Coordinates of C-alpha atoms in Angstrom, one line a residue:
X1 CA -32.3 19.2 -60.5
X2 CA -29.0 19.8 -58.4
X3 CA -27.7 23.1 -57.0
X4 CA -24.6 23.6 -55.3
X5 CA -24.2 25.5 -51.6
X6 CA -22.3 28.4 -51.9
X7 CA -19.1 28.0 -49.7
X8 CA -19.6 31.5 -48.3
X9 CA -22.7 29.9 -46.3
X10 CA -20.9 27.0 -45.8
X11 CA -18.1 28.6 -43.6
X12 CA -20.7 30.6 -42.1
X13 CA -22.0 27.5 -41.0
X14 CA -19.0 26.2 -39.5
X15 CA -17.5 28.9 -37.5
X16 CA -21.1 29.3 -35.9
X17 CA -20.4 25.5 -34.7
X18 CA -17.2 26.0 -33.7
X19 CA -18.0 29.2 -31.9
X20 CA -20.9 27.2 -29.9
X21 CA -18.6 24.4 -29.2
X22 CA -15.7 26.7 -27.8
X23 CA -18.5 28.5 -25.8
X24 CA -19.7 25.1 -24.3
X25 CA -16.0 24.1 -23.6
X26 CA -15.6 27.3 -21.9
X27 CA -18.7 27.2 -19.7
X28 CA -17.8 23.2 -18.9
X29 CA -14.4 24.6 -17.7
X30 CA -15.3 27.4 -15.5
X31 CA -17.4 24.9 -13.6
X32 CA -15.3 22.7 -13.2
X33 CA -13.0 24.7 -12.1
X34 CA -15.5 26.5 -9.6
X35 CA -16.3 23.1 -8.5
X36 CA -12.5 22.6 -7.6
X37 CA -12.4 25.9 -5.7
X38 CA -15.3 24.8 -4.0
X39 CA -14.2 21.4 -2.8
X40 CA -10.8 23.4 -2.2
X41 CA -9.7 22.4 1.6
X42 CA -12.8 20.0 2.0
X43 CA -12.5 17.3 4.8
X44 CA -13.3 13.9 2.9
X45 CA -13.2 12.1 6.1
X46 CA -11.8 12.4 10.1
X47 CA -11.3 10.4 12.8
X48 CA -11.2 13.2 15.5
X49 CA -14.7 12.3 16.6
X50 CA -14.2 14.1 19.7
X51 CA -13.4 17.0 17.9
X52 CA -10.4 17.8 19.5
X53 CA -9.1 21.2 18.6
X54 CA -6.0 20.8 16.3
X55 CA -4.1 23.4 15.0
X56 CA -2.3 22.1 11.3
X57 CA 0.0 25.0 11.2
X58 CA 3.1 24.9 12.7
X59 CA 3.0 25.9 16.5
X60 CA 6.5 26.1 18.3
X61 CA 10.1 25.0 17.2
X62 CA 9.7 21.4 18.2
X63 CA 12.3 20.1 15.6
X64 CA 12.0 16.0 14.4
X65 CA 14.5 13.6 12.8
X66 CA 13.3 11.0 10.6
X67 CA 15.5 7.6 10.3
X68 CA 15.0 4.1 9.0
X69 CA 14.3 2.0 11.6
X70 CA 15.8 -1.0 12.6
X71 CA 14.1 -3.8 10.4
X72 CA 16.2 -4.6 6.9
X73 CA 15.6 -2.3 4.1
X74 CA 16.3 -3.4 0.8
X75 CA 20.0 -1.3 -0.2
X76 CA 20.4 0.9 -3.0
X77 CA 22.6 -1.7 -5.3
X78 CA 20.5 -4.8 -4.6
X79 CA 20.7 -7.2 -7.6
X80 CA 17.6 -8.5 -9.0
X81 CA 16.2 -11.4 -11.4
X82 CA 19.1 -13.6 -10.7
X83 CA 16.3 -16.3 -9.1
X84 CA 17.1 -19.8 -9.6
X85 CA 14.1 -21.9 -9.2
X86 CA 14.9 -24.3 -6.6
X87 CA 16.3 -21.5 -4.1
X88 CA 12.8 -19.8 -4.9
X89 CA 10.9 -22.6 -3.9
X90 CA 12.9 -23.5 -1.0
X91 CA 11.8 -19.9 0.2
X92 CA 8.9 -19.6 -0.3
X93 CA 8.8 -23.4 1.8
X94 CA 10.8 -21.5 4.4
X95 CA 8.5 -18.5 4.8
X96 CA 5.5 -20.7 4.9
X97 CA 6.6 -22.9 7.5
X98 CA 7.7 -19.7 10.0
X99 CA 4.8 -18.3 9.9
X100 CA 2.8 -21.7 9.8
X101 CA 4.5 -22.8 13.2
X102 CA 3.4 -18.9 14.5
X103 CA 0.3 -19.4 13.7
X104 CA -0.3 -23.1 15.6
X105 CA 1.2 -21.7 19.2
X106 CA -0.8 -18.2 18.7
X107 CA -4.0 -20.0 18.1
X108 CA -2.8 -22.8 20.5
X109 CA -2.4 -19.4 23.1
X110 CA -5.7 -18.0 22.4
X111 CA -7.6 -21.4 22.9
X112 CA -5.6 -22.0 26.3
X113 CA -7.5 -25.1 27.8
X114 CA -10.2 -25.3 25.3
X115 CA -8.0 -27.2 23.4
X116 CA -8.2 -31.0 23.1
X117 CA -5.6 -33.0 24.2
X118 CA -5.9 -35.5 21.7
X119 CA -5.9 -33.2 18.8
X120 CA -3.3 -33.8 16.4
X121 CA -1.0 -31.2 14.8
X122 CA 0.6 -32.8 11.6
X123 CA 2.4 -31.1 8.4
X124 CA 0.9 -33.3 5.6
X125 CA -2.1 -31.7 4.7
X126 CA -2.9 -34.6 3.2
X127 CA -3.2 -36.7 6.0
X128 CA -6.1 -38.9 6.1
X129 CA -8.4 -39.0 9.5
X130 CA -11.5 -38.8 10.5
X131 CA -11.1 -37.0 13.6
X132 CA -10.3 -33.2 14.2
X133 CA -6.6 -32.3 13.4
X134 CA -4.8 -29.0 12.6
X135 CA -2.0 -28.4 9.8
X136 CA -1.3 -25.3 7.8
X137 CA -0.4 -24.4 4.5
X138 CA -0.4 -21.8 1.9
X139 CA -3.8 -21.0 0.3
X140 CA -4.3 -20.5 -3.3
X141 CA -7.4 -19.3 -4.9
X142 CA -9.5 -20.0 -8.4
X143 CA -12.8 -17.7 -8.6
X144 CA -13.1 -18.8 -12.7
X145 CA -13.6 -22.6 -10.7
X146 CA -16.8 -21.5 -8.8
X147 CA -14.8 -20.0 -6.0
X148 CA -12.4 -23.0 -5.6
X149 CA -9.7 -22.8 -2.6
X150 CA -6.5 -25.1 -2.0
X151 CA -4.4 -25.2 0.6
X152 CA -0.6 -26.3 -0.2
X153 CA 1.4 -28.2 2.1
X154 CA 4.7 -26.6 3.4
X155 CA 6.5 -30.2 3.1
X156 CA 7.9 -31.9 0.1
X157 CA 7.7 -35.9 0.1
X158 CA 10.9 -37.2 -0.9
X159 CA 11.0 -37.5 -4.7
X160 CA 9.0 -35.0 -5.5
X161 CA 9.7 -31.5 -6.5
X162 CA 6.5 -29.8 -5.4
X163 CA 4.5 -29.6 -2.1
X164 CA 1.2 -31.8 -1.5
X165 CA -2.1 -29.6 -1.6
X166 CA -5.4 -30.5 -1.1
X167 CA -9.2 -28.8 -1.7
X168 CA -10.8 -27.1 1.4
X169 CA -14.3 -27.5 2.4
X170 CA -15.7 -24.6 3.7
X171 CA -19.3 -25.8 4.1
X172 CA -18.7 -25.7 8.3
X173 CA -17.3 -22.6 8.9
X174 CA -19.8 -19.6 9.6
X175 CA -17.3 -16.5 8.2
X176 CA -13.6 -16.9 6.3
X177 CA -11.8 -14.8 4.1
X178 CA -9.0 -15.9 2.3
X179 CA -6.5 -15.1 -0.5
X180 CA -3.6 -16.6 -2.7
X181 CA -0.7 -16.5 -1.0
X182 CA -1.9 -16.1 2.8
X183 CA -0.6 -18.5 5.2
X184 CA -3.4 -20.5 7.3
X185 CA -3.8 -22.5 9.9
X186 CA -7.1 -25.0 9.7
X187 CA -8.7 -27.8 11.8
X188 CA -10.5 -30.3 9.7
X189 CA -10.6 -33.6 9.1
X190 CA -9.6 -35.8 5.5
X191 CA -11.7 -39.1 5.9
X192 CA -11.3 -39.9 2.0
X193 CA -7.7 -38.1 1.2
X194 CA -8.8 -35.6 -1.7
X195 CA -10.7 -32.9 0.7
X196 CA -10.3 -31.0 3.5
X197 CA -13.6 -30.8 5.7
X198 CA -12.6 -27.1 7.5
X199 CA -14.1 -26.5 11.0
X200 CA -11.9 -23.7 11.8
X201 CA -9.6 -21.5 10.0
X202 CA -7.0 -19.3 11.9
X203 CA -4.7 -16.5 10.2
X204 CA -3.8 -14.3 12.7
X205 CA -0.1 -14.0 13.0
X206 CA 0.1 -10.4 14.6
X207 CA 3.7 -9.1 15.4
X208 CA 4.2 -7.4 18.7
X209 CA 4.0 -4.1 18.8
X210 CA 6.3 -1.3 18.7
X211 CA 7.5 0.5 21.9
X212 CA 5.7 3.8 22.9
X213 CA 6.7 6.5 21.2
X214 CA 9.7 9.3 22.7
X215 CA 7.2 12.1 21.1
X216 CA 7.1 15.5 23.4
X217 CA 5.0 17.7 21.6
X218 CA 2.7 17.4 19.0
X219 CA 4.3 16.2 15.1
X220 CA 2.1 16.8 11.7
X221 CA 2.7 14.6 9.2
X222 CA 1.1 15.4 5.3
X223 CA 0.9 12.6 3.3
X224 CA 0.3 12.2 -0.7
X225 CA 0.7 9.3 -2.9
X226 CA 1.0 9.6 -6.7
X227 CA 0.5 9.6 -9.1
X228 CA 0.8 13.5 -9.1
X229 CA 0.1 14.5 -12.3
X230 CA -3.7 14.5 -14.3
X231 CA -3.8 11.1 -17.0
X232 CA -3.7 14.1 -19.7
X233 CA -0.7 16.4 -19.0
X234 CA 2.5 16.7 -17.1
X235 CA 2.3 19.4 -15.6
X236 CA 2.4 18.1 -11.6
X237 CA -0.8 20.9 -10.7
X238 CA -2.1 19.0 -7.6
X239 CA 1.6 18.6 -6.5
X240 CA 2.1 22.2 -6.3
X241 CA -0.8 23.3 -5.3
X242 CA -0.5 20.4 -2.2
X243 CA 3.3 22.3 -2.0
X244 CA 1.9 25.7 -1.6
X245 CA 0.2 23.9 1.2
X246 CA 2.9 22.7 2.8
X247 CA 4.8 25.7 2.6
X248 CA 1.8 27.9 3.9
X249 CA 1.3 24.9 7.2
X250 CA 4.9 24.0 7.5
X251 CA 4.2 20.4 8.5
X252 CA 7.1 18.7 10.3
X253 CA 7.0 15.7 8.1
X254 CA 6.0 15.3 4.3
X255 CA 5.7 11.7 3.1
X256 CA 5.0 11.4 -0.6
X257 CA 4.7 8.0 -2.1
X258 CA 6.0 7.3 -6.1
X259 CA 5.3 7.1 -8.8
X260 CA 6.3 10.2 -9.6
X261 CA 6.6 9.0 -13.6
X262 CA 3.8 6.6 -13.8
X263 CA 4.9 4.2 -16.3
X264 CA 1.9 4.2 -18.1
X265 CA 1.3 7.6 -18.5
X266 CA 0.2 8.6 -22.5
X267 CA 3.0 11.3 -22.4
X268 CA 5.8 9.1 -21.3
X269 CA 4.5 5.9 -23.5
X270 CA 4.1 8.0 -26.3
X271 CA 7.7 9.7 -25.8
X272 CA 6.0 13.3 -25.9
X273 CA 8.7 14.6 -23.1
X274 CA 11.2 16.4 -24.0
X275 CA 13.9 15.7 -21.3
X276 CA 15.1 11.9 -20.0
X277 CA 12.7 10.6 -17.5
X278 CA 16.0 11.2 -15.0
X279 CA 16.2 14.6 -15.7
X280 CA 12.4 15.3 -15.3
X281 CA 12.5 13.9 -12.0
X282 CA 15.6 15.7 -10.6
X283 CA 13.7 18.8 -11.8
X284 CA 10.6 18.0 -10.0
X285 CA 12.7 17.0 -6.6
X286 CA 14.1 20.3 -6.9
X287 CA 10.8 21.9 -7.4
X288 CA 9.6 19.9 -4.0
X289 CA 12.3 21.4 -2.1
X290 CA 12.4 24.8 -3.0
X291 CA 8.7 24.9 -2.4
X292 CA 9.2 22.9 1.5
X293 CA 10.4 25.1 4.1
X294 CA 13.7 23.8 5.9
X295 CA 12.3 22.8 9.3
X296 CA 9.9 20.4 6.9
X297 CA 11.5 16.7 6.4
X298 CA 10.5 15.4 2.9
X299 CA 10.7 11.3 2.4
X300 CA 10.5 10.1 -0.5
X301 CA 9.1 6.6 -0.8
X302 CA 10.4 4.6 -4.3
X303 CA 7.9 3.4 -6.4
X304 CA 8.3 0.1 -9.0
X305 CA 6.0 2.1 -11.7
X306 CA 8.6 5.0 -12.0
X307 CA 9.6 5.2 -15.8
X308 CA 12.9 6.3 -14.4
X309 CA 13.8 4.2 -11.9
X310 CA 13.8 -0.2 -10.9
X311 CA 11.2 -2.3 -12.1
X312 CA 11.3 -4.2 -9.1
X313 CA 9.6 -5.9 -5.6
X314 CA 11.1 -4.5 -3.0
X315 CA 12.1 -1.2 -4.8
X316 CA 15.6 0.2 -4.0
X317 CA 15.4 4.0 -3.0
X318 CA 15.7 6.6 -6.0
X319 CA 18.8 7.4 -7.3
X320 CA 19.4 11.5 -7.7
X321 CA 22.6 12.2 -9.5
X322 CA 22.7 16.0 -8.8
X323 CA 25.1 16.0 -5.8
X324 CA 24.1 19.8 -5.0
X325 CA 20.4 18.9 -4.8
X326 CA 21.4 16.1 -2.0
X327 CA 24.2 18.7 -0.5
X328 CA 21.9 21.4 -0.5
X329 CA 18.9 19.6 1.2
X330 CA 19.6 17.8 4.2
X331 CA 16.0 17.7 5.1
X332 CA 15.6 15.2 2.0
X333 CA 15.2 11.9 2.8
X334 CA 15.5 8.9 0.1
X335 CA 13.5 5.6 1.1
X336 CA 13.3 2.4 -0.2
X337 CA 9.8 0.0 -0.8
X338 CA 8.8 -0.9 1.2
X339 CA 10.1 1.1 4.1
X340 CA 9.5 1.6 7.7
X341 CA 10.1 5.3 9.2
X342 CA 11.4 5.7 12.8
X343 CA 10.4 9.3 14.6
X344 CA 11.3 9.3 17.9
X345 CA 10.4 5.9 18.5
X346 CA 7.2 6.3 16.5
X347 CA 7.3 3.7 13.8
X348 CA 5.6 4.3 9.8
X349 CA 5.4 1.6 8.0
X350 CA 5.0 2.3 3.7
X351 CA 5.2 0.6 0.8
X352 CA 3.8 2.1 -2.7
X353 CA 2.4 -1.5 -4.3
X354 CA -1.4 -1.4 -4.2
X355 CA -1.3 -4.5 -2.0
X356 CA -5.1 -4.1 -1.0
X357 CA -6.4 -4.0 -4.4
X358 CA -4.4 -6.9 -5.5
X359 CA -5.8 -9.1 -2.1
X360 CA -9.3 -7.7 -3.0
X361 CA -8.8 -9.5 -6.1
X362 CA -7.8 -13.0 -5.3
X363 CA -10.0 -12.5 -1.9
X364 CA -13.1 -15.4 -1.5
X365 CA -14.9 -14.7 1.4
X366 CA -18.3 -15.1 3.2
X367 CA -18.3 -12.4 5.9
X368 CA -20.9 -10.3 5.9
X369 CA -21.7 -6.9 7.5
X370 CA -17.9 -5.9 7.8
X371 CA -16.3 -3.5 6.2
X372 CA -14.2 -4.9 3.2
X373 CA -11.5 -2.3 3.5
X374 CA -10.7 -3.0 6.8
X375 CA -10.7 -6.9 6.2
X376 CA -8.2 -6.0 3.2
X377 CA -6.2 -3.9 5.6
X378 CA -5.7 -6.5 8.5
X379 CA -4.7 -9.8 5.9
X380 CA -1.4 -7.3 6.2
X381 CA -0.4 -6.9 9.7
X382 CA -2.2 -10.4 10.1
X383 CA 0.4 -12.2 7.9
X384 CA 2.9 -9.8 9.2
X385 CA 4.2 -9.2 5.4
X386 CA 3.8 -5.7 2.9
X387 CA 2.9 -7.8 -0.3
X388 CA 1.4 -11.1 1.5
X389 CA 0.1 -11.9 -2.4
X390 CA 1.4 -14.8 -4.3
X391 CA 1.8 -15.4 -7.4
X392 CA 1.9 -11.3 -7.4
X393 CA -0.5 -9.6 -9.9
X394 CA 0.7 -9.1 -13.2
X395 CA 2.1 -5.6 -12.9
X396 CA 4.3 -6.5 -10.0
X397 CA 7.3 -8.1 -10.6
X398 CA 8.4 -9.7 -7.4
X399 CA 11.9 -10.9 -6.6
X400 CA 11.4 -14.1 -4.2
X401 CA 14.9 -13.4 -2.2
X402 CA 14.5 -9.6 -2.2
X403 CA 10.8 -10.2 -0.8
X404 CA 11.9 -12.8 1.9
X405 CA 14.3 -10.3 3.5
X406 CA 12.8 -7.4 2.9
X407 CA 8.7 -7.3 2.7
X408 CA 8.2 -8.6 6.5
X409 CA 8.0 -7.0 9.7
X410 CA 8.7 -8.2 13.0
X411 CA 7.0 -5.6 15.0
X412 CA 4.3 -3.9 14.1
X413 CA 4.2 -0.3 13.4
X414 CA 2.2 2.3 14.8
X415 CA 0.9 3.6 11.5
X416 CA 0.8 1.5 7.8
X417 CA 0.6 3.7 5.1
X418 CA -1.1 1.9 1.9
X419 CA -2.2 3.6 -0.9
X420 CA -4.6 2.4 -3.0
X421 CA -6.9 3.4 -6.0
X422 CA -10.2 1.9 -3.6
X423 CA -11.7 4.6 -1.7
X424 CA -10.0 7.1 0.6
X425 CA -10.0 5.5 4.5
X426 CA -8.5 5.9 7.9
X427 CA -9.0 3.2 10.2
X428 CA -7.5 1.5 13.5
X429 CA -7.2 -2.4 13.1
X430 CA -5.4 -4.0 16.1
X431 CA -4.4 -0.8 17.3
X432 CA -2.7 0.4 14.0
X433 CA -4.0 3.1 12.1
X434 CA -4.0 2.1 8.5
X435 CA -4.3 5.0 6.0
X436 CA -4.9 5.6 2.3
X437 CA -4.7 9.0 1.2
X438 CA -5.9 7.8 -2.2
X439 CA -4.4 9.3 -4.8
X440 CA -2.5 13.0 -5.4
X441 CA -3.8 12.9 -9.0
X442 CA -7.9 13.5 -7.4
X443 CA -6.5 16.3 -5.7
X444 CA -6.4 14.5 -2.4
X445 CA -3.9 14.3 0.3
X446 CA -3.7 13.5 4.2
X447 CA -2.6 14.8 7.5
X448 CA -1.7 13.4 10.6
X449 CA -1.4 14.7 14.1
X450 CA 0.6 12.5 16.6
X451 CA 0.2 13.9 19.9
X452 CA 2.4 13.3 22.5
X453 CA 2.7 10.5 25.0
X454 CA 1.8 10.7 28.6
X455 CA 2.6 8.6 31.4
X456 CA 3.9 6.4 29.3
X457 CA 0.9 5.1 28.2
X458 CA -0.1 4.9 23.8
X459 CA -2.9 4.4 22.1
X460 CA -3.8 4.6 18.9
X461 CA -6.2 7.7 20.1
X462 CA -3.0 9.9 19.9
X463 CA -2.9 9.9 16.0
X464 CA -5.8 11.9 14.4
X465 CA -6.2 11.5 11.5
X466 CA -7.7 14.3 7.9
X467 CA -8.2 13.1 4.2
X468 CA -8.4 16.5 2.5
X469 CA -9.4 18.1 -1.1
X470 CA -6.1 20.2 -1.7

């Protein structure tokens, strides 16, 4: 026998489900949002472990400039994907063997009279002995080919059109870390020809650092990386709520790091905005600077993931069309990627490229009991180079002249500013603090204090350094 449900009961049925389910949705939304209020202001981590009183609001009408400094920074109308081949190779040669030739006198330096005097330095790394000699190269790592590392020569053999490399044996060497694209120095020896037997690897190409700082009082510096919008709406909250911040502190510097229009966004794939990607930025910019107080310099740092803006390694600064918005805010400043600020002598390096998630993936290392972020950190100032990674990862499209002129440093800066999607950190590695404020869309964001300079003398000690819930 059948028998029908009457549809009276039926809806009855359903809008008791639905009322539940909006009741649960409402519940799971005022805790999370008590849970935001909560973590509202929270400390993630600090580096003033002398807990030195310091005072994030504005104190005083010390006034700073912020400038490029002098290092080449890629211009606004560079040209791009115009690579031939051969010139690529040739620099990527040229680059290896500068910084290959650094590395043999630094680590010639640091040995001093340690050093044998019979030991040979030689450019082939193919060079067969069965004695102790040194060359360098380029490394290049496959961890699908049980963790296998070569090191490529930075010499062609006439007749050829690529550089010798050769497999490295690490079987002698207590710790390494190394990564495709870093530039090594190693002392081995080749008695067959088809391996390298490593006793010592050396990497360390630090460049000297920058001058003591002209700072006389005490600069904040806020920092936020995007992206600055939630995966699921455009609507920039943790960007203004970090602006009512800013606003409220007035910190003497803002640094905020693209993308501003994350490529990949579903809004923007799925073309769900309403105005050009252009326009959508202009109106955020002027939303930034209406909400910063004058006295506040905002710096923009370029991102290649901005829908709106060059695809490309080094990044050209943004382009704003509205000449009012530039006219009316001369506390705006445009930056290219990667970038290095200048503050009265205190230098800032930035770039935008996840450059220590992209090492962390071609890394092969056996170091243990050291902190991985802080290995990741130092491959960079150790190779002296923002994007030290080659071939770049997928998402990165790198242009090989661009990145010879522009990616390097020659001194190094006081601070390196590296966001990342890895874990928030502030440390000091070879007296630069390295930072990653992590990401603006987790509601995070960091602040600096640079104190001032006495007697001459700098340390990193005079940058402390918050990662804070906004």
């Amino acid at each position: 026998m059948s028998f029908r449900i009457p549809s009276e009961y039926i809806a009855h049925v359903y809008k008791r489900i639905l009322a539940k389910s909006l009741y649960c949705c409402i519940l799971k939304s005022a805790a999370l949002s008590q849970r935001n209020a909560t973590d509202k202001g929270k400390i993630l981590l600090s580096t003033n472990e002398k807990k030195i009183a310091v005072s994030w609001k504005r104190t005083g009408n010390y006034d700073v400039e912020v400038t490029k400094s002098d290092e080449p920074h890629i211009p606004s109308d560079a040209r791009y994907m115009y690579e031939i081949l051969s010139k690529q190779g040739n620099l990527l040669t040229f680059v290896c063997r500068n910084l290959g030739n650094k590395l043999f006198k630094t680590w010639s330096a640091t040995k001093g009279k340690d050093v044998s005097a019979d030991l040979r330095y030689v450019k082939n790394v193919r060079s067969v002995n069965q004695t102790y000699f040194r060359t360098f190269g380029r490394i290049s790592t496959n961890k699908q080919s049980a963790n296998m590392v070569t090191l490529e020569g930075c010499t062609r053999r006439k007749g050829t059109s690529v550089a010798d490399s050769i497999e490295l044996d690490f079987r002698n060497v207590k710790h390494y870390s190394v990564f495709s694209g870093q530039i090594v120095a190693v002392e081995a020896t080749n008695p067959v020809g088809d391996v390298l037997y490593v006793k010592e690897i050396f990497a360390k190409a630090y460049a000297p650092p920058a001058c003591a700082p002209r700072i006389e009082a005490n600069v904040n510096i806020f920092v936020a990386a995007g992206p600055f919008t939630a995966s699921n709406n455009m609507h920039y909250q943790p960007l203004w709520d970090l602006m009512e911040k800013v606003a409220s502190d007035e910190p003497h510097i803002l640094v905020l790091v693209g993308p501003f229009l994350e490529y990949t966004h579903p809004e923007i794939q799925d073309g769900l905005v309403k105005d050009t990607h252009q326009e959508l930025f202009e109106k955020t910019l002027t939303r930034i600077m209406e909400s910063a107080k004058r006295s506040t310099q905002v710096v923009l740092v370029t991102s290649n993931r901005d829908a709106h803006h060059e695809p490309i390694f080094p990044t050209p600064q943004y382009t704003v069309f509205d000449k009012k918005l530039l006219q009316n805010y001369s506390n705006l400043k445009l930056m290219p990627d990667p970038c290095i600020l200048d503050i009265f002598g205190l230098k800032i390096g930035v770039t935008s490229v996840d450059v220590i998630k992209h090492i962390g993936k071609e890394e092969i290392s056996n170091i243990s009991g050291m902190d991985r972020l802080s290995r990741l950190a130092d491959h960079v100032l150790a190779q002296t180079c923002f994007y030290p990674v080659y071939p770049s990862s997928e998402d990165l499209n790198v242009d090989t002249e661009l990145w010879e002129k522009y990616a390097f440093f020659d001194q190094q800066p006081h601070i390196l500013i590296l966001p990342s999607d890895m874990r928030c950190y502030c440390k000091v590695i070879h007296e630069c603090v390295i930072l990653n404020p992590e990401r603006m869309h987790k509601n995070t964001y960091a602040r600096l204090c640079v104190k001032p300079v006495f007697h001459g003398k700098w340390s990193s000690d005079n940058i402390l350094c918050e990662i804070v819930k906004v």
